[in-house]
Short mmCIF file of C-alpha atoms in Angstrom, two decimals:
data_model
loop_
_atom_site.label_atom_id
_atom_site.label_comp_id
_atom_site.label_asym_id
_atom_site.label_seq_id
_atom_site.Cartn_x
_atom_site.Cartn_y
_atom_site.Cartn_z
CA MET E 1 19.42 17.67 26.05
CA ALA E 2 16.00 16.17 26.75
CA ARG E 3 13.20 16.97 24.35
CA THR E 4 9.50 17.52 24.66
CA ASP E 5 7.11 15.33 22.72
CA GLY E 6 7.61 17.75 19.83
CA ASN E 7 10.81 19.00 18.25
CA ASP E 8 11.75 21.47 21.00
CA THR E 9 14.16 20.92 23.87
CA PHE E 10 12.91 21.09 27.44
CA SER E 11 13.47 24.37 29.25
CA LYS E 12 16.29 24.32 31.78
CA ASP E 13 14.43 26.49 34.29
CA LEU E 14 11.22 28.45 34.82
CA PRO E 15 12.44 31.78 33.34
CA GLU E 16 13.41 30.02 30.09
CA PHE E 17 10.01 28.31 30.02
CA ILE E 18 8.16 31.60 30.54
CA GLU E 19 10.15 33.32 27.80
CA LYS E 20 9.47 30.41 25.45
CA ILE E 21 5.67 30.54 25.77
CA LYS E 22 5.71 34.33 25.50
CA ARG E 23 7.63 33.97 22.25
CA TRP E 24 5.30 31.24 21.01
CA TYR E 25 2.34 33.50 21.68
CA ALA E 26 3.92 36.51 19.96
CA GLU E 27 4.85 34.42 16.90
CA ASP E 28 1.69 32.27 17.00
CA PHE E 29 4.07 29.29 16.91
CA GLU E 30 2.19 26.33 15.38
CA GLY E 31 -1.04 28.18 16.19
CA PHE E 32 -0.25 28.61 19.90
CA LYS E 33 -1.82 32.09 20.15
CA THR E 34 -4.81 31.07 18.04
CA MET E 35 -5.54 28.02 20.17
CA TYR E 36 -4.98 29.73 23.53
CA ASP E 37 -7.17 32.69 22.62
CA ALA E 38 -9.91 30.34 21.39
CA ALA E 39 -9.67 28.31 24.61
CA THR E 40 -10.00 31.33 26.88
CA ALA E 41 -12.72 32.92 24.74
CA ASN E 42 -14.90 29.81 25.13
CA VAL E 43 -14.38 29.09 28.81
CA VAL E 44 -17.43 27.65 30.57
CA PRO E 45 -17.99 29.19 34.03
CA TYR E 46 -17.27 26.94 36.96
CA PRO E 47 -20.43 26.09 38.91
CA ASP E 48 -21.78 28.22 41.73
CA GLY E 49 -20.51 26.91 45.02
CA THR E 50 -17.02 26.03 43.78
CA PRO E 51 -14.71 26.64 46.78
CA LEU E 52 -12.75 29.89 46.61
CA ASP E 53 -9.37 28.18 46.71
CA LEU E 54 -10.28 26.08 43.65
CA ARG E 55 -11.52 28.92 41.45
CA CYS E 56 -9.66 30.34 38.48
CA ASP E 57 -11.52 32.34 35.86
CA TRP E 58 -9.75 31.83 32.51
CA LYS E 59 -12.35 33.74 30.50
CA GLY E 60 -10.56 36.11 28.11
CA LYS E 61 -7.27 35.92 29.98
CA ASP E 62 -4.12 37.07 28.15
CA ILE E 63 -0.69 35.44 27.89
CA ALA E 64 0.58 37.37 30.92
CA PHE E 65 -2.09 35.67 33.05
CA LEU E 66 -1.00 32.24 31.78
CA CYS E 67 2.65 33.00 32.55
CA ASP E 68 1.82 34.27 36.03
CA PHE E 69 -0.29 31.19 36.69
CA PHE E 70 2.58 28.84 35.80
CA ALA E 71 5.00 30.89 37.92
CA GLU E 72 2.69 30.67 40.95
CA TRP E 73 2.08 26.96 40.37
CA TYR E 74 5.82 26.26 40.16
CA GLU E 75 6.53 28.02 43.47
CA TRP E 76 3.50 26.55 45.28
CA LEU E 77 4.05 23.80 47.86
CA PRO E 78 1.38 21.07 47.43
CA GLY E 79 -0.03 19.78 50.69
CA VAL E 80 -1.34 16.35 51.60
CA HIS E 81 -4.94 17.52 51.27
CA THR E 82 -4.38 20.31 48.74
CA GLY E 83 -2.10 18.57 46.23
CA LEU E 84 -4.76 18.63 43.49
CA ASN E 85 -5.72 22.28 43.90
CA TYR E 86 -3.63 23.82 41.12
CA ILE E 87 -4.47 20.94 38.79
CA GLU E 88 -8.14 21.68 39.35
CA LYS E 89 -7.64 25.45 38.94
CA PHE E 90 -5.89 24.84 35.63
CA SER E 91 -8.58 22.37 34.53
CA TRP E 92 -11.19 25.14 34.25
CA ILE E 93 -9.55 26.23 30.98
CA ASN E 94 -10.82 23.03 29.33
CA TYR E 95 -13.83 22.21 31.51
CA GLU E 96 -16.66 21.32 29.10
CA ASN E 97 -14.74 23.41 26.53
CA SER E 98 -13.76 21.76 23.24
CA TYR E 99 -11.42 24.62 22.34
CA GLY E 100 -9.70 24.20 25.69
CA MET E 101 -9.39 20.46 25.15
CA VAL E 102 -7.66 21.07 21.82
CA PHE E 103 -5.29 23.59 23.41
CA VAL E 104 -4.09 21.30 26.23
CA THR E 105 -3.90 18.05 24.24
CA CYS E 106 -2.57 19.08 20.83
CA GLY E 107 0.42 20.75 19.21
CA PRO E 108 2.14 23.59 21.05
CA GLY E 109 -0.22 23.45 24.04
CA HIS E 110 0.72 19.82 24.60
CA LYS E 111 4.41 20.72 24.19
CA MET E 112 3.99 23.51 26.74
CA LEU E 113 2.51 21.14 29.33
CA SER E 114 5.15 18.50 28.57
CA ASP E 115 7.81 21.13 29.23
CA PHE E 116 6.22 22.40 32.45
CA THR E 117 5.70 18.85 33.70
CA HIS E 118 9.38 18.15 33.09
CA LEU E 119 10.30 21.25 35.12
CA GLN E 120 8.10 20.05 37.99
CA GLY E 121 9.79 16.65 37.78
CA MET E 122 13.25 18.19 38.06
CA GLN E 123 12.02 20.27 40.98
CA MET E 124 10.67 17.21 42.82
CA ASP E 125 13.92 15.29 42.05
CA GLU E 126 16.30 18.02 43.21
CA PRO E 127 18.41 16.38 45.95
CA ASP E 128 18.48 17.90 49.42
CA SER E 129 16.80 21.16 48.39
CA GLN E 130 15.23 23.20 51.17
CA ARG E 131 11.95 23.22 49.25
CA ASN E 132 11.83 19.41 49.17
CA LYS E 133 12.90 19.18 52.83
CA ASN E 134 10.04 21.49 53.77
CA LEU E 135 7.58 19.45 51.69
CA ILE E 136 8.69 16.16 53.22
CA LYS E 137 8.45 17.58 56.74
CA SER E 138 4.98 18.99 56.07
CA TRP E 139 3.69 15.75 54.54
CA THR E 140 5.07 13.50 57.29
CA GLN E 141 3.50 15.73 59.94
CA ASP E 142 0.12 15.78 58.18
CA LEU E 143 0.14 12.01 57.57
CA GLY E 144 0.86 11.45 61.25
CA ASP E 145 0.28 7.85 62.37
CA LYS E 146 -0.11 6.72 58.76
CA MET E 147 3.67 7.03 58.42
CA LYS E 148 3.96 3.93 60.62
CA ASP E 149 2.94 1.95 57.52
CA TYR E 150 6.14 2.98 55.72
CA LYS E 151 9.84 2.30 55.99
CA PRO E 152 11.59 5.30 57.57
CA GLY E 153 13.70 7.69 55.49
CA PRO E 154 15.80 9.61 55.04
CA TRP E 155 14.66 10.68 51.59
CA SER E 156 16.90 13.00 49.59
CA THR E 157 14.15 14.19 47.20
CA PHE E 158 10.40 14.67 47.44
CA ASN E 159 9.85 12.05 44.75
CA GLU E 160 11.83 9.53 46.81
CA PHE E 161 9.48 10.29 49.68
CA PHE E 162 6.42 10.11 47.41
CA VAL E 163 7.30 6.53 46.36
CA ARG E 164 8.24 5.57 49.93
CA GLU E 165 8.16 1.85 50.59
CA ILE E 166 5.70 -0.02 52.77
CA ALA E 167 7.08 -1.41 56.02
CA ASP E 168 7.47 -5.18 56.23
CA GLY E 169 4.21 -6.92 57.08
CA LYS E 170 1.98 -3.88 56.51
CA ARG E 171 0.36 -5.11 53.27
CA PRO E 172 -0.07 -8.91 53.61
CA ILE E 173 -1.14 -10.63 50.38
CA ALA E 174 -4.51 -12.39 50.67
CA ALA E 175 -4.44 -16.10 49.70
CA GLU E 176 -0.89 -15.70 48.45
CA ASP E 177 -0.78 -19.13 46.79
CA ASP E 178 -4.30 -19.02 45.33
CA ASN E 179 -4.41 -17.14 42.01
CA SER E 180 -8.19 -17.32 41.91
CA VAL E 181 -8.13 -14.58 44.55
CA VAL E 182 -7.45 -11.19 42.96
CA VAL E 183 -5.79 -8.58 45.16
CA ALA E 184 -5.77 -4.80 44.91
CA PRO E 185 -2.72 -3.66 42.91
CA ALA E 186 -2.26 -0.51 45.03
CA ASP E 187 -3.70 1.53 47.88
CA CYS E 188 -6.66 2.83 45.94
CA VAL E 189 -10.35 3.58 45.56
CA ILE E 190 -11.93 0.83 43.47
CA ASN E 191 -14.87 0.94 41.05
CA MET E 192 -16.29 -1.40 38.44
CA ILE E 193 -16.14 0.51 35.16
CA VAL E 194 -17.39 -1.65 32.32
CA ASP E 195 -18.73 -5.19 32.19
CA ASP E 196 -19.03 -5.49 28.40
CA LEU E 197 -15.66 -4.44 26.98
CA LYS E 198 -15.38 -4.00 23.21
CA GLU E 199 -12.28 -3.98 21.06
CA ASP E 200 -12.85 -1.24 18.51
CA THR E 201 -15.89 0.84 19.39
CA PRO E 202 -16.43 2.64 22.69
CA ILE E 203 -19.72 1.20 23.96
CA PRO E 204 -21.70 3.20 26.54
CA VAL E 205 -22.35 1.17 29.68
CA LYS E 206 -23.98 3.06 32.56
CA SER E 207 -22.77 6.33 30.96
CA VAL E 208 -19.23 4.96 30.66
CA THR E 209 -17.16 4.17 27.57
CA MET E 210 -13.86 2.45 26.97
CA ASN E 211 -11.88 1.35 23.94
CA VAL E 212 -9.85 -1.63 25.10
CA LYS E 213 -7.86 -1.97 21.88
CA GLN E 214 -6.76 1.66 22.09
CA LEU E 215 -6.13 1.43 25.80
CA LEU E 216 -3.69 -1.43 25.16
CA ALA E 217 -2.08 0.41 22.22
CA GLY E 218 -3.17 -2.23 19.71
CA SER E 219 -1.82 -5.20 21.69
CA ARG E 220 -2.69 -8.63 20.29
CA TYR E 221 -3.97 -9.50 23.76
CA ALA E 222 -6.75 -6.90 23.56
CA ARG E 223 -9.06 -9.53 22.05
CA SER E 224 -8.75 -11.60 25.22
CA PHE E 225 -10.80 -9.01 27.08
CA LEU E 226 -13.70 -8.75 24.64
CA ASP E 227 -16.97 -8.79 26.61
CA GLY E 228 -14.91 -8.80 29.79
CA THR E 229 -14.70 -6.50 32.78
CA ALA E 230 -12.65 -3.43 33.66
CA VAL E 231 -12.07 -2.17 37.19
CA SER E 232 -10.60 1.22 38.09
CA CYS E 233 -8.14 1.57 40.95
CA ILE E 234 -7.59 5.28 41.63
CA LEU E 235 -4.66 6.35 43.79
CA MET E 236 -5.10 9.32 46.11
CA PRO E 237 -2.17 11.78 46.35
CA ASP E 238 -1.37 10.82 49.95
CA SER E 239 -1.42 7.06 49.29
CA TYR E 240 1.28 4.46 48.75
CA HIS E 241 2.30 4.86 45.08
CA TRP E 242 3.79 1.52 44.11
CA TYR E 243 1.58 -0.87 42.13
CA HIS E 244 1.73 -4.66 42.37
CA ALA E 245 0.60 -7.71 40.41
CA PRO E 246 -3.09 -8.47 41.13
CA VAL E 247 -2.55 -12.18 40.32
CA GLY E 248 0.43 -14.46 39.84
CA GLY E 249 1.57 -16.24 36.71
CA GLU E 250 3.63 -15.29 33.70
CA LEU E 251 3.91 -11.69 32.58
CA VAL E 252 3.80 -12.11 28.80
CA GLU E 253 3.74 -8.49 27.60
CA ALA E 254 4.62 -5.13 29.13
CA ARG E 255 5.01 -1.54 27.98
CA ASP E 256 5.67 1.59 30.01
CA ASP E 257 6.43 3.97 27.17
CA ILE E 258 3.09 4.90 25.61
CA ALA E 259 3.19 8.65 25.08
CA GLY E 260 0.09 10.75 25.45
CA SER E 261 -1.49 13.79 27.04
CA TYR E 262 -0.56 15.20 30.43
CA TYR E 263 -3.74 17.20 30.91
CA GLY E 264 -7.10 17.30 29.15
CA MET E 265 -9.79 15.71 31.30
CA ARG E 266 -12.93 17.53 30.16
CA ASP E 267 -14.31 17.45 33.70
CA PHE E 268 -11.43 16.60 36.04
CA PRO E 269 -13.21 17.65 39.26
CA GLU E 270 -16.07 15.24 38.57
CA LEU E 271 -13.63 12.31 38.84
CA LEU E 272 -13.29 13.19 42.53
CA ASP E 273 -16.73 14.58 43.18
CA LYS E 274 -18.67 11.36 42.94
CA GLY E 275 -17.73 10.55 46.53
CA ASP E 276 -17.07 6.99 45.45
CA VAL E 277 -14.17 8.31 43.39
CA GLY E 278 -14.60 7.65 39.69
CA TYR E 279 -18.12 6.23 39.95
CA GLY E 280 -20.02 6.79 36.71
CA TYR E 281 -17.05 8.60 35.12
CA ASP E 282 -16.30 8.40 31.40
CA TYR E 283 -12.97 6.56 31.21
CA GLU E 284 -12.67 6.71 27.42
CA MET E 285 -10.25 9.63 27.63
CA PHE E 286 -7.65 7.62 29.52
CA ASP E 287 -6.57 5.82 26.38
CA HIS E 288 -5.12 9.18 25.30
CA PHE E 289 -2.99 9.73 28.40
CA ARG E 290 0.57 8.66 29.13
CA ARG E 291 0.42 5.06 30.25
CA GLY E 292 1.81 1.56 30.26
CA TYR E 293 0.32 -1.90 30.64
CA VAL E 294 1.16 -5.47 31.62
CA ILE E 295 -0.54 -8.70 30.56
CA ILE E 296 -0.35 -11.63 32.99
CA LYS E 297 -1.17 -15.20 31.98
CA THR E 298 -2.66 -16.96 35.00
CA GLN E 299 -4.39 -20.24 35.80
CA TYR E 300 -8.12 -20.31 36.49
CA PRO E 301 -9.63 -22.17 39.48
CA GLU E 302 -10.84 -25.19 37.45
CA SER E 303 -7.30 -25.80 36.25
CA THR E 304 -5.66 -29.11 37.16
CA GLU E 305 -2.13 -30.39 36.78
CA SER E 306 -3.16 -32.60 33.89
CA ASP E 307 -5.54 -30.07 32.34
CA PRO E 308 -4.40 -26.48 32.93
CA VAL E 309 -6.97 -23.79 32.14
CA GLU E 310 -5.25 -20.47 31.56
CA GLY E 311 -6.31 -16.94 30.73
CA TYR E 312 -5.19 -13.34 30.97
CA VAL E 313 -5.44 -10.43 33.38
CA GLY E 314 -4.36 -6.98 32.22
CA MET E 315 -3.27 -3.97 34.24
CA VAL E 316 -3.08 -0.54 32.61
CA THR E 317 -1.08 2.05 34.52
CA VAL E 318 -2.18 5.59 33.68
CA GLY E 319 -0.27 8.77 34.57
CA LEU E 320 -2.49 11.84 34.88
CA ASN E 321 -1.57 15.48 35.36
CA SER E 322 1.54 16.95 36.95
CA ILE E 323 4.52 14.55 36.76
CA ALA E 324 2.46 11.77 35.16
CA SER E 325 5.28 9.22 35.43
CA VAL E 326 4.80 5.52 34.75
CA ASN E 327 7.91 3.68 35.95
CA TYR E 328 8.34 -0.11 35.69
CA LEU E 329 11.07 -2.10 37.41
CA ASN E 330 13.79 -3.35 35.04
CA LYS E 331 12.48 -6.92 35.30
CA PHE E 332 9.33 -5.87 33.45
CA ARG E 333 10.89 -3.70 30.76
CA ASN E 334 12.07 -4.75 27.27
CA LEU E 335 10.84 -8.32 27.67
CA ASN E 336 12.43 -11.02 25.51
CA GLY E 337 9.93 -13.62 26.69
CA PRO E 338 7.55 -14.42 29.54
CA VAL E 339 8.65 -13.45 33.05
CA THR E 340 7.38 -15.13 36.21
CA VAL E 341 5.49 -12.77 38.51
CA LYS E 342 4.12 -13.52 41.97
CA LYS E 343 0.82 -12.15 43.20
CA GLY E 344 1.56 -8.95 45.09
CA GLU E 345 5.00 -8.51 43.52
CA ARG E 346 5.97 -4.89 42.87
CA ILE E 347 5.82 -3.89 39.21
CA GLY E 348 6.45 -0.15 39.30
CA ASN E 349 5.48 3.23 40.70
CA PHE E 350 3.99 6.61 39.92
CA LYS E 351 5.98 9.64 41.04
CA TYR E 352 4.22 12.85 42.01
CA GLY E 353 1.03 13.48 40.08
CA GLY E 354 -2.36 11.93 39.41
CA SER E 355 -2.54 8.23 38.64
CA LEU E 356 -4.75 5.18 38.37
CA ASN E 357 -4.62 1.52 37.41
CA ILE E 358 -7.27 -0.16 35.26
CA LEU E 359 -7.56 -3.92 35.68
CA LEU E 360 -8.90 -5.94 32.73
CA PHE E 361 -10.51 -9.39 33.04
CA GLU E 362 -11.79 -11.91 30.51
CA GLU E 363 -15.50 -12.54 30.02
CA ASN E 364 -17.31 -14.08 33.01
CA ARG E 365 -14.12 -14.20 35.11
CA PHE E 366 -14.64 -11.21 37.45
CA PRO E 367 -18.37 -10.69 37.99
CA ALA E 368 -18.20 -8.48 41.10
CA LEU E 369 -16.07 -7.03 43.87
CA GLN E 370 -16.26 -9.56 46.69
CA MET E 371 -14.95 -9.26 50.25
CA LEU E 372 -14.49 -11.67 53.14
CA GLN E 373 -15.60 -10.79 56.66
CA GLY E 374 -12.94 -8.87 58.50
CA GLN E 375 -11.19 -7.51 55.40
CA ARG E 376 -10.73 -3.79 55.01
CA ILE E 377 -13.43 -2.03 52.98
CA GLY E 378 -12.46 1.55 53.80
CA THR E 379 -11.54 3.92 56.60
CA LEU E 380 -13.28 6.45 58.79
CA GLU E 381 -11.71 9.69 57.55
CA GLN E 382 -10.64 12.96 59.06
CA VAL E 383 -12.94 15.69 57.78
CA GLU E 384 -9.99 17.60 56.28
CA ARG E 385 -9.00 14.66 54.07
CA THR E 386 -12.57 14.04 52.94
CA ASN E 387 -13.06 17.69 52.01
CA GLY E 388 -9.73 17.83 50.20
CA LEU E 389 -9.95 14.66 48.17
CA PHE E 390 -13.54 13.43 47.90
CA THR E 391 -16.03 16.32 48.34
CA GLY E 392 -19.17 14.26 47.90
CA SER E 393 -20.94 11.44 49.70
CA TYR E 394 -21.22 7.99 48.20
CA HIS E 395 -23.06 8.00 44.83
CA THR E 396 -24.50 11.49 45.35
CA GLN E 397 -24.39 14.49 43.08
CA SER E 398 -21.29 16.55 43.73
CA ARG E 399 -21.62 19.55 45.98
CA ARG E 400 -19.56 21.59 43.52
CA ARG E 401 -21.27 20.93 40.27
CA ARG E 402 -24.52 21.43 38.53
CA PRO E 403 -25.77 18.35 36.63
CA LEU E 404 -24.06 18.05 33.27
CA ALA E 405 -26.18 18.66 30.22
CA PRO E 406 -27.26 15.42 28.51
#
């Protein structure tokens, strides 16, 4: 039987899960009651103006409330524009709350979320269930003309639908034979994060920190990115969820098995509420989440046949919240040596849940995001999608939040 990240087996269904956390609370298993009570006692109120359907007041709530919340979440059908709602409602338990952060990222609280996430995964992978059929029908209707970008089904599970494949010719690779041109690894919202990466110490840059050595789980290639650049590529729930090689060359190292937290973003809503998703966000926490990474050795533009100039590009795949899966194709798992990879080649996918890629570049090799005339820079959105996934205009203070205390 599958196990959580602790010593306990995963629950086989929701009733077993509910009984387990009730028992843990009654017995204060590994401090479960102590940590939950401390988390709820120290809840910080969500800001005035938070939409009604995103509110959940965890202040002083008992174990029955927690159990009821999970039961409602499990039965809820996530929509195209509402898929993050329960994640956000749960996030108020640890919003700006150190006790809440400890509860969701450590010990029995982490085991609880690992278990619940596994249950959601089984639910999304259940073949030909009426629930999944209803979800697929709802999503395809809401996506409308966007479905023309994808190969047609049928899909037997919701997760099969979620990682649906792009139709031939719908994502042409720019300058396919020119590795000096970096391409987006996924359908995503892109931001520069850090332009002065450090190996050991998180260095604040424009209110942002990142520990590249930790992010790459101690990889020997971490040093290659000292003083380099990191770029975030955040996938929206309704987007294409395969990720691809941003450059071509040799993939020299890969891991997709780095365990970590499922939940525990101190201010999850703020990731979305910058309008330009992720702008100015503190990415340091992502080196504690479940993730993988690949390192690609590529040739730089000054390289010649007689004098090759080579360097490295990294891609960190981070699973956040809900299913939080990081799945690499077999070609890129358990490497025994370098593997050739073409620019734009599929590397893996994220199944249902939050996710992002972080691209890493060596010093002075990726100074800015640069576009050619006629290339896509964004889309004119339906109001419903904007309100559901972005909730703030470009680089403005969120409509939901008060400014954070310095």
